[in-house]
Coordinates of C-alpha atoms in Angstrom, one line a residue:
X148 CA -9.3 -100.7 36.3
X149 CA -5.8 -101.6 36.7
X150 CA -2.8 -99.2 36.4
X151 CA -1.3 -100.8 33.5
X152 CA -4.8 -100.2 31.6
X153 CA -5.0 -96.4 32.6
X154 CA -1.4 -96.1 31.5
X155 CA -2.1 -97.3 28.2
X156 CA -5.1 -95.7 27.8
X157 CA -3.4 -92.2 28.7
X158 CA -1.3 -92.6 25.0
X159 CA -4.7 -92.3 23.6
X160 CA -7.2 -88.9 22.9
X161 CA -8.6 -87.9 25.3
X162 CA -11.9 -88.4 23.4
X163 CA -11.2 -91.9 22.7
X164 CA -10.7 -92.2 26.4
X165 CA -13.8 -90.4 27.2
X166 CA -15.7 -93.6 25.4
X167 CA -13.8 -95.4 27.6
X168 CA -15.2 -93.2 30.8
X169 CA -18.2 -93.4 29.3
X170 CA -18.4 -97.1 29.3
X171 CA -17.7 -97.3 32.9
X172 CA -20.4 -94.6 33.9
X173 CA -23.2 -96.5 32.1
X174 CA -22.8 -99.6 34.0
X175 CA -23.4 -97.6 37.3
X176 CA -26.5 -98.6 38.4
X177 CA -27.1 -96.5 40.9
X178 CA -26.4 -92.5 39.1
X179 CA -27.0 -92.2 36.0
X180 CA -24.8 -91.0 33.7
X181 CA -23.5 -87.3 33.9
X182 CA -21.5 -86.4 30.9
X183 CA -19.5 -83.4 30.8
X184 CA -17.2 -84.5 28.5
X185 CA -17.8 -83.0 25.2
X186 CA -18.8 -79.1 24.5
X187 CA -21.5 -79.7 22.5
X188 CA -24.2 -77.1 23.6
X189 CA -27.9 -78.3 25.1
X190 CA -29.0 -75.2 23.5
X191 CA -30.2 -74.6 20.4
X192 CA -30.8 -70.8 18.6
X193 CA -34.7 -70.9 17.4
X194 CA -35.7 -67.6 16.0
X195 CA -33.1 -67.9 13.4
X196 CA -34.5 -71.9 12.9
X197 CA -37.8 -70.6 12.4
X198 CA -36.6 -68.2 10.0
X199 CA -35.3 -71.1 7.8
X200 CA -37.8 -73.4 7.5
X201 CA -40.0 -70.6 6.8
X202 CA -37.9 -69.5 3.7
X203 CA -38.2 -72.9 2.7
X204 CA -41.3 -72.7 2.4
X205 CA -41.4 -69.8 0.5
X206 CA -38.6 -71.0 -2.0
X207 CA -40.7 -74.4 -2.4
X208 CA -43.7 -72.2 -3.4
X209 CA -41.6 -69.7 -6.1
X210 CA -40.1 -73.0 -7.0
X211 CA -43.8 -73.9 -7.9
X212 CA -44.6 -70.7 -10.1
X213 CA -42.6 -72.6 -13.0
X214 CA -42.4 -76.1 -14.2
X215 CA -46.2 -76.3 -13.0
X216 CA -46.8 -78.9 -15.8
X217 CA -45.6 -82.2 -14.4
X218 CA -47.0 -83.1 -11.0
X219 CA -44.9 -82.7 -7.9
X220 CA -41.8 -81.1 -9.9
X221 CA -40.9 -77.4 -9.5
X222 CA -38.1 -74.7 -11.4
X223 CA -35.7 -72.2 -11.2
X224 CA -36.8 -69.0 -8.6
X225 CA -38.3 -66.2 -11.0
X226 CA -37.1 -63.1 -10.3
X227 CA -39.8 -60.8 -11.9
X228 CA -42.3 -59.9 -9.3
X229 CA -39.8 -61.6 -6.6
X230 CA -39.6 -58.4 -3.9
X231 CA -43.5 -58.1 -4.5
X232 CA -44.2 -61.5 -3.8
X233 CA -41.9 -61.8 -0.6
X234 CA -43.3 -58.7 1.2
X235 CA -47.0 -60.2 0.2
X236 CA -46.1 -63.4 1.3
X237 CA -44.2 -61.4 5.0
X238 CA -47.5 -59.9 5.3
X239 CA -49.5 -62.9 5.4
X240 CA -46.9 -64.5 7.3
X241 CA -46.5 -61.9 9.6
X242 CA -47.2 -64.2 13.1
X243 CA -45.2 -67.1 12.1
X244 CA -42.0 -67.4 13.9
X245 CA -39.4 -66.7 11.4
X246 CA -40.7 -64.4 9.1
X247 CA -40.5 -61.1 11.0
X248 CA -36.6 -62.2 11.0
X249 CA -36.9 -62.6 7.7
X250 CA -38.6 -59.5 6.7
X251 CA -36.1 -57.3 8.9
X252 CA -32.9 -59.5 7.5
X253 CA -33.8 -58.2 3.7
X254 CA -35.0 -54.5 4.9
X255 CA -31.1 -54.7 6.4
X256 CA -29.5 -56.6 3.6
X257 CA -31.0 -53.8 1.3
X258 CA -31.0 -50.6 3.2
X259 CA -28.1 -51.1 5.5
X260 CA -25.4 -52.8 3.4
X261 CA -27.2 -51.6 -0.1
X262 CA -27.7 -54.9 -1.6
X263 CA -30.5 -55.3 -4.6
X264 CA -33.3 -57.0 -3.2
X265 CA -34.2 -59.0 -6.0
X266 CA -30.8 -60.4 -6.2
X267 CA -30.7 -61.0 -2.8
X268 CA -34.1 -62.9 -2.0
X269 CA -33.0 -65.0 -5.6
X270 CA -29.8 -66.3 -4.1
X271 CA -31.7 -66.9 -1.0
X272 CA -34.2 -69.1 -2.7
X273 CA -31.9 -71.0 -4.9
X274 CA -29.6 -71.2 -1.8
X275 CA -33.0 -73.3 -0.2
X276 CA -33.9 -75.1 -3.1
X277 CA -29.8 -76.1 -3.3
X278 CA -31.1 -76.4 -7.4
X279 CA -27.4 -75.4 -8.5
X280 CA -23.4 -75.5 -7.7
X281 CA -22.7 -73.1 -5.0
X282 CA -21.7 -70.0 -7.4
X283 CA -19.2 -68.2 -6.5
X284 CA -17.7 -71.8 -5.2
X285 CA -15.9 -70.0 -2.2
X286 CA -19.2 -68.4 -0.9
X287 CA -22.1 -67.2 -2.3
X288 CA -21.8 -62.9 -3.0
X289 CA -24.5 -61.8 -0.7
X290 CA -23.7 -64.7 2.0
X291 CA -20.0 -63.3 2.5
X292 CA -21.0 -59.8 2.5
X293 CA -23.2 -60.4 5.4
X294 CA -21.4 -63.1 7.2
X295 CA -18.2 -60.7 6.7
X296 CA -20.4 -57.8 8.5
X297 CA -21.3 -60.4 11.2
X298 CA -17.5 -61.6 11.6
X299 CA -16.2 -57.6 11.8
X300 CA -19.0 -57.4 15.0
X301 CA -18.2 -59.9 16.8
X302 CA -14.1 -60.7 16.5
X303 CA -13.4 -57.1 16.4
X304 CA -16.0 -56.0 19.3
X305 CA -13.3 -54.5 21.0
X306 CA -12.3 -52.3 17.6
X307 CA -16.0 -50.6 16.9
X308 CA -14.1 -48.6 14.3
X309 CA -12.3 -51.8 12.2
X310 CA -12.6 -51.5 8.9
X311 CA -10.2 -53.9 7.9
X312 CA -11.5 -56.4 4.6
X313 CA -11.4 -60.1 4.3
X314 CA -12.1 -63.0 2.2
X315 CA -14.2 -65.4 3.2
X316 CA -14.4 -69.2 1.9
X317 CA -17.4 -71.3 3.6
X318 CA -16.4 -74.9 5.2
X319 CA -17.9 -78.0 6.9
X320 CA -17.1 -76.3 10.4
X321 CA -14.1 -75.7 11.9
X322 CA -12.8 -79.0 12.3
X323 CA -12.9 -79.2 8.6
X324 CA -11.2 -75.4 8.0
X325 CA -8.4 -77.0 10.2
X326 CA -7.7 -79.7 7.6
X327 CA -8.2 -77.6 4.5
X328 CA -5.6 -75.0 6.1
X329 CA -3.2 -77.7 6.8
X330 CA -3.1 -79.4 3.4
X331 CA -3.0 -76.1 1.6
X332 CA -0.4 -74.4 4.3
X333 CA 1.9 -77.6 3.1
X334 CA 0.9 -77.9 -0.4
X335 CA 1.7 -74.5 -1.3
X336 CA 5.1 -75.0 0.0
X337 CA 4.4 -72.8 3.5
X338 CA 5.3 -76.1 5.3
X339 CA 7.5 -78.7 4.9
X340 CA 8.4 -82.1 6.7
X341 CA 10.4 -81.5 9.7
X342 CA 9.5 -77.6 9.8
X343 CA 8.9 -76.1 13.4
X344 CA 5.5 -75.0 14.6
X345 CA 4.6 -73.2 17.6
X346 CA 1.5 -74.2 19.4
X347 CA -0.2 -72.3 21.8
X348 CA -0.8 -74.8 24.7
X349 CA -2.9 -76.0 26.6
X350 CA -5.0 -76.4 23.2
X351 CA -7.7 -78.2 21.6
X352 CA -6.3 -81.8 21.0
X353 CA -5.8 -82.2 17.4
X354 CA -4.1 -79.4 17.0
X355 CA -1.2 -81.6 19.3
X356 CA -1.9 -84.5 16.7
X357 CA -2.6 -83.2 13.3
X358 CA 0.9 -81.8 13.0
X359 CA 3.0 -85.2 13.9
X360 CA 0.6 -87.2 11.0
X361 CA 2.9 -88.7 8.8
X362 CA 0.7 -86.1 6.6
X363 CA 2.8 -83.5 7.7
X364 CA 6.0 -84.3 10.0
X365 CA 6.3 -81.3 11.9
X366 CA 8.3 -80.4 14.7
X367 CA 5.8 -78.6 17.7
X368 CA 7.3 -76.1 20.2
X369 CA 4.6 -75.3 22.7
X370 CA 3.6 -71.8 23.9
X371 CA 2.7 -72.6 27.6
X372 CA 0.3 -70.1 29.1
X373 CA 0.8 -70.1 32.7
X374 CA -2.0 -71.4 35.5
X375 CA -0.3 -69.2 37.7
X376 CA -0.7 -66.1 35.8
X377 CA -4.7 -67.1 35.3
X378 CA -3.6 -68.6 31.7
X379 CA -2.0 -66.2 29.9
X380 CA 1.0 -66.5 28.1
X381 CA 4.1 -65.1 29.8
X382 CA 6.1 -62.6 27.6
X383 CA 8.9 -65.0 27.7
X384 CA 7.2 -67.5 25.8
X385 CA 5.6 -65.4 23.3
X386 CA 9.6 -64.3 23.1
X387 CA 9.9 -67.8 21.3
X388 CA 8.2 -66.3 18.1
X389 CA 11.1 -64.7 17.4
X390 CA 12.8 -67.7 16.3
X391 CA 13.0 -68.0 12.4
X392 CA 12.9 -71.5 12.3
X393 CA 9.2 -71.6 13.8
X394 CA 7.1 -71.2 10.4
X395 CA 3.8 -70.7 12.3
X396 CA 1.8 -70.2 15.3
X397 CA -1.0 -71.7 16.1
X398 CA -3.7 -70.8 19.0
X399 CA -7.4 -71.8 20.1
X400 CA -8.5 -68.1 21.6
X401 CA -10.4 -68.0 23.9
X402 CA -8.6 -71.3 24.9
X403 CA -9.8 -74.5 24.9
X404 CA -9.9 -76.1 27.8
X405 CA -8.6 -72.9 30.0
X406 CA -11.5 -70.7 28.7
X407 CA -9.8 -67.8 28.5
X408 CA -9.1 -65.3 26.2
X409 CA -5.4 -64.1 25.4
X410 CA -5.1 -60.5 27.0
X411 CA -4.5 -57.4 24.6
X412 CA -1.2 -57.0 25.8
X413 CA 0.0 -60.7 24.5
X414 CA -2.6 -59.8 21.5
X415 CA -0.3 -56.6 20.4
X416 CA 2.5 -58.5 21.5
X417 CA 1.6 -61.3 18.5
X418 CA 1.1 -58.6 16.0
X419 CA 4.5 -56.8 16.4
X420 CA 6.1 -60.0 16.1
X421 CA 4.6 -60.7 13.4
X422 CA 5.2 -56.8 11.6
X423 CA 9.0 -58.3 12.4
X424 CA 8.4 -61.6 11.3
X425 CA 6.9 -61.3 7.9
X426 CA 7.0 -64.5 7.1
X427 CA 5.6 -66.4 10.1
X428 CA 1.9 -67.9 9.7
X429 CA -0.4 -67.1 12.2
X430 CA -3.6 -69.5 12.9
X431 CA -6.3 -68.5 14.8
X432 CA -9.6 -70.9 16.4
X433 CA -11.7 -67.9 17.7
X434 CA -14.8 -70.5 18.3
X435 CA -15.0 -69.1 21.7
X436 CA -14.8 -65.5 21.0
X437 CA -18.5 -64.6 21.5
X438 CA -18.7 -66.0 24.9
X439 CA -16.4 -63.0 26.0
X440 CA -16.7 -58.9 26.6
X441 CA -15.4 -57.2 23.8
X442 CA -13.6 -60.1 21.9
X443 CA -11.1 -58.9 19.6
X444 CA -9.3 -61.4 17.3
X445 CA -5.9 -61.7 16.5
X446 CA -6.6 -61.5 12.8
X447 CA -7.6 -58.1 13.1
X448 CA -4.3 -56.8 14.6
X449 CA -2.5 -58.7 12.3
X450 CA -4.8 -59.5 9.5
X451 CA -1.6 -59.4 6.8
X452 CA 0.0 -62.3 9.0
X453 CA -3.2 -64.3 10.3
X454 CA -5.8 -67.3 9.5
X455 CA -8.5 -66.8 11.4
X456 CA -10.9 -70.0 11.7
X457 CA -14.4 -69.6 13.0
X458 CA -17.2 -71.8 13.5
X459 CA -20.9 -71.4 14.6
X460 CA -21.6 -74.5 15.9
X461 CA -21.4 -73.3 19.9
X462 CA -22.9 -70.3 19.8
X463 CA -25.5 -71.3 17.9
X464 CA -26.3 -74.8 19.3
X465 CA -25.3 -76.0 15.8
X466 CA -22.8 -79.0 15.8
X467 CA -24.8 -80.6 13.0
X468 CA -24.9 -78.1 10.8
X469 CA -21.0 -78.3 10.1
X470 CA -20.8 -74.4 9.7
X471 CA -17.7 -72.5 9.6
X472 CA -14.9 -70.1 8.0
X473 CA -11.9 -69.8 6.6
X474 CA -11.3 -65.8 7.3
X475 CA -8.0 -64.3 5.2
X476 CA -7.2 -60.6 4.7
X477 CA -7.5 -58.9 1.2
X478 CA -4.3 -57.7 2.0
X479 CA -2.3 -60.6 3.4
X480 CA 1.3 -62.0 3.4
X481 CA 0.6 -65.4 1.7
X482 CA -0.5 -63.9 -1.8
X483 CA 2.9 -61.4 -1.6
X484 CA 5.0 -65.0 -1.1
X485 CA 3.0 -66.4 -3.3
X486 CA 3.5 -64.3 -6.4
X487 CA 7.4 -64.0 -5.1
X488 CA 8.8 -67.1 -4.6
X489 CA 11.7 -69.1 -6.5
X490 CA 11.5 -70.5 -9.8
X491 CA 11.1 -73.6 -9.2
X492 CA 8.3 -73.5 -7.1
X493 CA 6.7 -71.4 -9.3
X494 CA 6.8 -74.2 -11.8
X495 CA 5.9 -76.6 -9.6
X496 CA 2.7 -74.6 -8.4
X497 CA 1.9 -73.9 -12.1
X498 CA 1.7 -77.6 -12.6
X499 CA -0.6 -77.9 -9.6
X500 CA -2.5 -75.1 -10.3
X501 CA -2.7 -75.0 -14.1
X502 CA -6.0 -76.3 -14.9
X503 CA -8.2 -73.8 -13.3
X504 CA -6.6 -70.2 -14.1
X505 CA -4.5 -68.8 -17.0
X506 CA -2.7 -67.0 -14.1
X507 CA -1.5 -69.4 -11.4
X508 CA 1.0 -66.9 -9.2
X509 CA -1.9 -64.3 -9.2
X510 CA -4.2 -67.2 -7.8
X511 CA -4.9 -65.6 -3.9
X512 CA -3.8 -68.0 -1.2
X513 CA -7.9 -68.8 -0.2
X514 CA -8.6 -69.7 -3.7
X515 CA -6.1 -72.4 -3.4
X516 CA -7.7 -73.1 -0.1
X517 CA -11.2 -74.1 -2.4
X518 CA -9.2 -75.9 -4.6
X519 CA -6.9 -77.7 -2.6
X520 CA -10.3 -78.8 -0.3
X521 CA -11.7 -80.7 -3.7
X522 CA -8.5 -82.2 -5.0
X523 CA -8.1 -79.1 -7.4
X524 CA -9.3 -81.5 -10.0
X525 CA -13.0 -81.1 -9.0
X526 CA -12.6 -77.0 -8.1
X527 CA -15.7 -76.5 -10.4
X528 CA -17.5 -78.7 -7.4
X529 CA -16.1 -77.0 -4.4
X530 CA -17.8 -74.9 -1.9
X531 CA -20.3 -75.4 0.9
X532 CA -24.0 -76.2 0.5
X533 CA -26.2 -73.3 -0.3
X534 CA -28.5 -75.0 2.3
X535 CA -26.3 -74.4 4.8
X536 CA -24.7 -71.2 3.9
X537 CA -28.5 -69.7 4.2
X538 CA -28.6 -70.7 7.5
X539 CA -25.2 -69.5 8.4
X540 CA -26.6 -66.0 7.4
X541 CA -29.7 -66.1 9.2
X542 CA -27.9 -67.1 11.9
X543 CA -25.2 -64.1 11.5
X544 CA -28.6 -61.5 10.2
X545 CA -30.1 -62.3 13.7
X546 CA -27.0 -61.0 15.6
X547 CA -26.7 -58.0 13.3
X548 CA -30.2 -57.4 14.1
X549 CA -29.7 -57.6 17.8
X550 CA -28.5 -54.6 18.7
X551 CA -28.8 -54.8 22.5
X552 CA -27.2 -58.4 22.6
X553 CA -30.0 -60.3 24.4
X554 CA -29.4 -63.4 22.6
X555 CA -25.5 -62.8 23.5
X556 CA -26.2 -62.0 27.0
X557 CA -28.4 -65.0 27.5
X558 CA -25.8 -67.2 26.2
X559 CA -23.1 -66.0 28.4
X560 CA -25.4 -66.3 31.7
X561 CA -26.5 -69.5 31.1
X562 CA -23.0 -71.0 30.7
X563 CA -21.8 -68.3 33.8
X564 CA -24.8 -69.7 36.1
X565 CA -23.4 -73.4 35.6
X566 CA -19.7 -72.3 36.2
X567 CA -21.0 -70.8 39.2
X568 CA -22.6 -74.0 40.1
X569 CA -19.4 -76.4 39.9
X570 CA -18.2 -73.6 42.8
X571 CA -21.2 -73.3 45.2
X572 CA -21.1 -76.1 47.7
X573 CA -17.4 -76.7 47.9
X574 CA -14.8 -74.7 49.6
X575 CA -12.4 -74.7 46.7
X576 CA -12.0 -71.8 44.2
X577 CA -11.6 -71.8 40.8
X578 CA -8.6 -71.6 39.0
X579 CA -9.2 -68.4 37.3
X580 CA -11.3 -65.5 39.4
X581 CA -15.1 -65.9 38.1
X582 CA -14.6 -61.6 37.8
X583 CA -11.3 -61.8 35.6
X584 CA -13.0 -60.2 32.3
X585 CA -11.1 -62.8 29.9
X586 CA -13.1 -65.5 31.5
X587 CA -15.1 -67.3 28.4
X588 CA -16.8 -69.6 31.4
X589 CA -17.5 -72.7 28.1
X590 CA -15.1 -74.9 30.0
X591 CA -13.8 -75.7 33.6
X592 CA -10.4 -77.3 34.2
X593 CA -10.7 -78.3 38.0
X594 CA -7.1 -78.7 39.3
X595 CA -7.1 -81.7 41.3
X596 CA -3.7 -81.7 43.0
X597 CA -4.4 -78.1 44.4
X598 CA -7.5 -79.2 45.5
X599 CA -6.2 -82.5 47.2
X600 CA -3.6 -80.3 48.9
X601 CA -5.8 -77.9 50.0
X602 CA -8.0 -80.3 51.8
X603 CA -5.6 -82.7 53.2
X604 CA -2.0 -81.7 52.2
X605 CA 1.4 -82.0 50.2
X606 CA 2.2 -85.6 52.5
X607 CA -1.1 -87.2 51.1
X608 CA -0.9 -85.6 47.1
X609 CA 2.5 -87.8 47.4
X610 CA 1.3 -90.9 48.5
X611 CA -1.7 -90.6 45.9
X612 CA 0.9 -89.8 43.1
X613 CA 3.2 -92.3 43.8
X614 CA 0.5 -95.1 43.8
X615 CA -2.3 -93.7 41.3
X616 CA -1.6 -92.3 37.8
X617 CA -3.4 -89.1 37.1
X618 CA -6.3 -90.8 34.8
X619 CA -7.5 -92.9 37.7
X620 CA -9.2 -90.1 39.1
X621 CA -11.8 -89.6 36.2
X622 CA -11.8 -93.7 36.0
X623 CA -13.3 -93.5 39.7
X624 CA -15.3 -90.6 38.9
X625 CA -17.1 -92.7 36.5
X626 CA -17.1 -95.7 38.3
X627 CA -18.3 -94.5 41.4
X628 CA -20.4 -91.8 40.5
X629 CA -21.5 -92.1 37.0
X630 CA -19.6 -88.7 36.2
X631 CA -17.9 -88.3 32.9
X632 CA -15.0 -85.5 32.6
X633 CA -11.8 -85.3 30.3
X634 CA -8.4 -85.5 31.1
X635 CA -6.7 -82.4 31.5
X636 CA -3.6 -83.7 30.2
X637 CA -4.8 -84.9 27.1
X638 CA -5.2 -81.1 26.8
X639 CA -1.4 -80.8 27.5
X640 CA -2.3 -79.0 30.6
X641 CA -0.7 -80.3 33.9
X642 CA -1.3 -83.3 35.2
X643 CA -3.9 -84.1 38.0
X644 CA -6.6 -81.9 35.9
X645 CA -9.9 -82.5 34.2
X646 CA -11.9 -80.6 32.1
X647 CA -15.3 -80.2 32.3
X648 CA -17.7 -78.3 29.3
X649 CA -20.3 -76.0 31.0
X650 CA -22.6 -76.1 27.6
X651 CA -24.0 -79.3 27.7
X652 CA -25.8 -80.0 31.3
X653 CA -28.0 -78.0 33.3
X654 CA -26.9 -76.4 37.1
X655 CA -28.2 -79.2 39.1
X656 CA -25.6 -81.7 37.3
X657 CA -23.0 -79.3 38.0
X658 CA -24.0 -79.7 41.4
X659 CA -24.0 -83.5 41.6
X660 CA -20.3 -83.3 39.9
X661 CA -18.6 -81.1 42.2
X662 CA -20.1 -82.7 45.1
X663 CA -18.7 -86.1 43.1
X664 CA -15.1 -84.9 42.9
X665 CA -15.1 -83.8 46.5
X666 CA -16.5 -86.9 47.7
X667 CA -13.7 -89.2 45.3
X668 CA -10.8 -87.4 46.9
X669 CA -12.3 -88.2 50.3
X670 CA -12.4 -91.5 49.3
X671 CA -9.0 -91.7 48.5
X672 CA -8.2 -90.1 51.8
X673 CA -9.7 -92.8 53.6
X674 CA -7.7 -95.4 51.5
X675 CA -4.6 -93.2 52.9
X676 CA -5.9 -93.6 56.5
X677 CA -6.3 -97.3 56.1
X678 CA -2.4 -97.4 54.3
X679 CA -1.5 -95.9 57.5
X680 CA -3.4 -96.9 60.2

């Protein structure tokens, strides 16, 4: 590819460009394709799978007590004799997959967290049957109490005492919350055109583009955690906050593509800023969090302040299922501006607002959020499927249920023993000590310049920057070796860096691709040698 192409195509996403890698891989003929481009996990969670099918099968046959007249129709769940007829039907079940999940998820639901088990088991079979509007439309009661329990476990696993209660509103994952936030952030006047947003950097790419959308016209100052200081963000940085004319801040934690979690120092270092700082919006993408030891969110240090977004598509192998949150505080700075601020924009929210409460600066901040994401016109048609908010909690009940974290401690080792595999059979080091404890291990950003220097020294890194650009590297890589990796810098981390996801291959691939990047900067070495020769 010529340097002119790789140039243009370095204005683009890096996952538009990684098509473009992609491309190239696939008409190597002699590997085949190894893409570690995108995080999606080559894992899937089955026990809580088994446990939703099998409660579909149970709502279709309550579904089938009623409206037995006309052939293949069924009716509303019946609720008397419910709880009888689901610990009948667990009993006969008993040694199907699923339904020992099941059976413990509504002893839980009812003896741990007090819940009435015939109300329970009726919103879990109409939530499988999806025969009505997702009622309440922001989640359904029992979902939020349990996914709120699950939430509390594993963003505050470093606070076993936090007690601190939140609102929850169910979304289409978090790439959805993102855009619900965004459009509520600016149409309840948090944001306006030209205001200042920090961004904690390197970061997830949208959250570089979304802001400079003619949607929104924001100005971004970035928070630069420091390679050199294994990714964390020096104080000085963090000092930026401080600024009143940056409106929010906005991180991916653990990040994405370092893979490492923000220490507590920088955590409580957030939090006071925000105690002094009142009015400064703070977004958190915690995705990541349950890949780490004792995860603790920024949302519960500074819950009044702080948005915290989560999604179970990772953890759970569950891309597909578009599942995620929109987390708020009960207690929480947006409702106090809300019911405080001018005149004018009082009457301007009251015309937004109007149709769907009597009370419009009473209306809490994540209400607005489940309006907002329907045009506020079609509120009464808002919320998530029931469908998928079931599996959400079965998926959330199975964690709660597993007290000794097997399932968590299987997930981190199989994403640890492929990080360990990028490192095995090549001299180099990773960036970040496999030991440091904020290590999430989902992603690897290989730095190629240290590497290049490393092998062959600062003379040669000049003569390959001066006639390569950085992208050329992962344009060879798929060209030569049928190995697909992201640009680092699409990331807004340094140049000379790719990214590679440790969720979606197994070890032996991770093999191949180190032993590809090693043999690509030897090949560029010999292209030196020739220069020079």
């Amino acid at each position: 590819m010529k340097r002119e192409q790789e140039k243009a195509l370095e204005t683009l996403s890096p996952f538009e460009v990684k098509n473009t890698l992609m491309a190239l891989a696939e008409r190597n003929h002699d590997h085949a394709m190894i893409n570690a481009g995108r995080g999606n996990p080559n894992w899937v969670a089955t026990t809580p799978r088994h446990a939703f099918f099998q409660l579909g099968l149970f709502a279709l046959e309550e579904s089938e007590r009623s409206f037995s007249d006309y052939d293949q129709f069924g009716g509303i769940c019946l609720t008397d004799g419910l709880s009888e007829r689901f610990d009948a039907w667990c009993q006969k079940n008993q040694s199907t997959r699923g339904a020992e999940l099941l059976r413990q998820s509504v002893e839980y639901a009812t003896h741990s967290l007090n819940m009435n088990k015939t109300a329970f088991l009726q919103e879990w079979v109409d939530g499988m049957l999806a025969d009505n509007y997702p009622v309440p439309d922001r989640m359904l009661k029992h979902s939020e109490a349990i996914v709120h329990k699950y939430i509390l476990q594993e963003m505050a696993a470093g606070l076993p005492s936090c007690t601190e209660e939140f609102d929850i509103f169910a979304v289409e994952g978090g790439t959805a919350a993102m855009v619900y936030i965004f459009n509520s952030l600016k149409s309840n006047g948090f944001l306006k055109a030209g205001d200042k947003i920090a961004i904690g950097s390197p970061i997830f790419t949208p959250y570089l583009e979304m802001p400079e959308l003619e949607d929104y016209q924001l100005e971004i100052v970035e928070i630069m955690a420091s390679e050199d200081e294994n990714w964390q963000i020096p104080q000085t940085e963090l000092d930026k906050l401080y600024d009143p004319e940056i409106k929010a801040f906005f991180l991916v934690n653990p990040s994405n593509p370092p893979s490492v979690k923000l220490s507590q120092e920088s955590l409580e270092k957030i939090a006071e800023i925000s105690k002094q700082r009142p009015d400064l919006i703070l977004l958190t993408d915690d995705v990541y969090g349950t890949f780490t030891d004792e995860f603790v969110s920024l949302s519960m240090l500074a819950p009044k302040s702080t948005i915290l977004v989560y999604s179970f598509s990772k953890y759970f192998g569950a891309t597909g299922w578009r599942l995620g949150v929109i987390v708020l505080g009960k207690d929480n700075n947006f409702d106090l501006a809300l019911r405080n601020t001018s005149e004018s924009e009082k009457l301007r929210l009251q015309e937004r607002y109007h149709g769907i409460t009597l009370d419009v600066p009473n209306l809490k901040f994540i209400d607005r959020l489940v309006a907002d994401s329907r045009a506020v016109a079609l509120n009464h048609t808002a919320g998530l499927s029931t469908p998928q908010q079931i599996q959400m909690v079965l998926f959330s009940l199975f964690c709660l249920l597993d007290t000794e974290d097997n399932y968590k401690n299987t997930a981190k080792s199989i994403i640890k023993e492929r990080y360990d595999a990028v490192f095995e059979n090549t001299k180099h080091k990773p960036i970040i000590s496999p030991d440091n404890h904020n290590n999430a291990f989902y992603y690897v950003e290989i730095d190629i310049k240290k590497d290049v220097i490393q092998d062959y020294g600062n003379e040669f890194f000049a003569w390959l920057e001066q006639g390569f650009e950085p992208l050329d590297f992962l344009v060879r890589l798929a060209e030569n070796y049928g190995i697909v990796s992201m640009d680092g810098t699409g990331f807004d981390a340094p140049e000379w860096t790719l990214r590679l996801s440790l969720a979606n291959l197994n070890v032996p691939e991770y093999h191949d691709i180190r032993i590809g990047i090693d043999r690509q900067i030897k090949e560029y070495y010999a292209m030196y040698q020739a220069a020079h020769s």
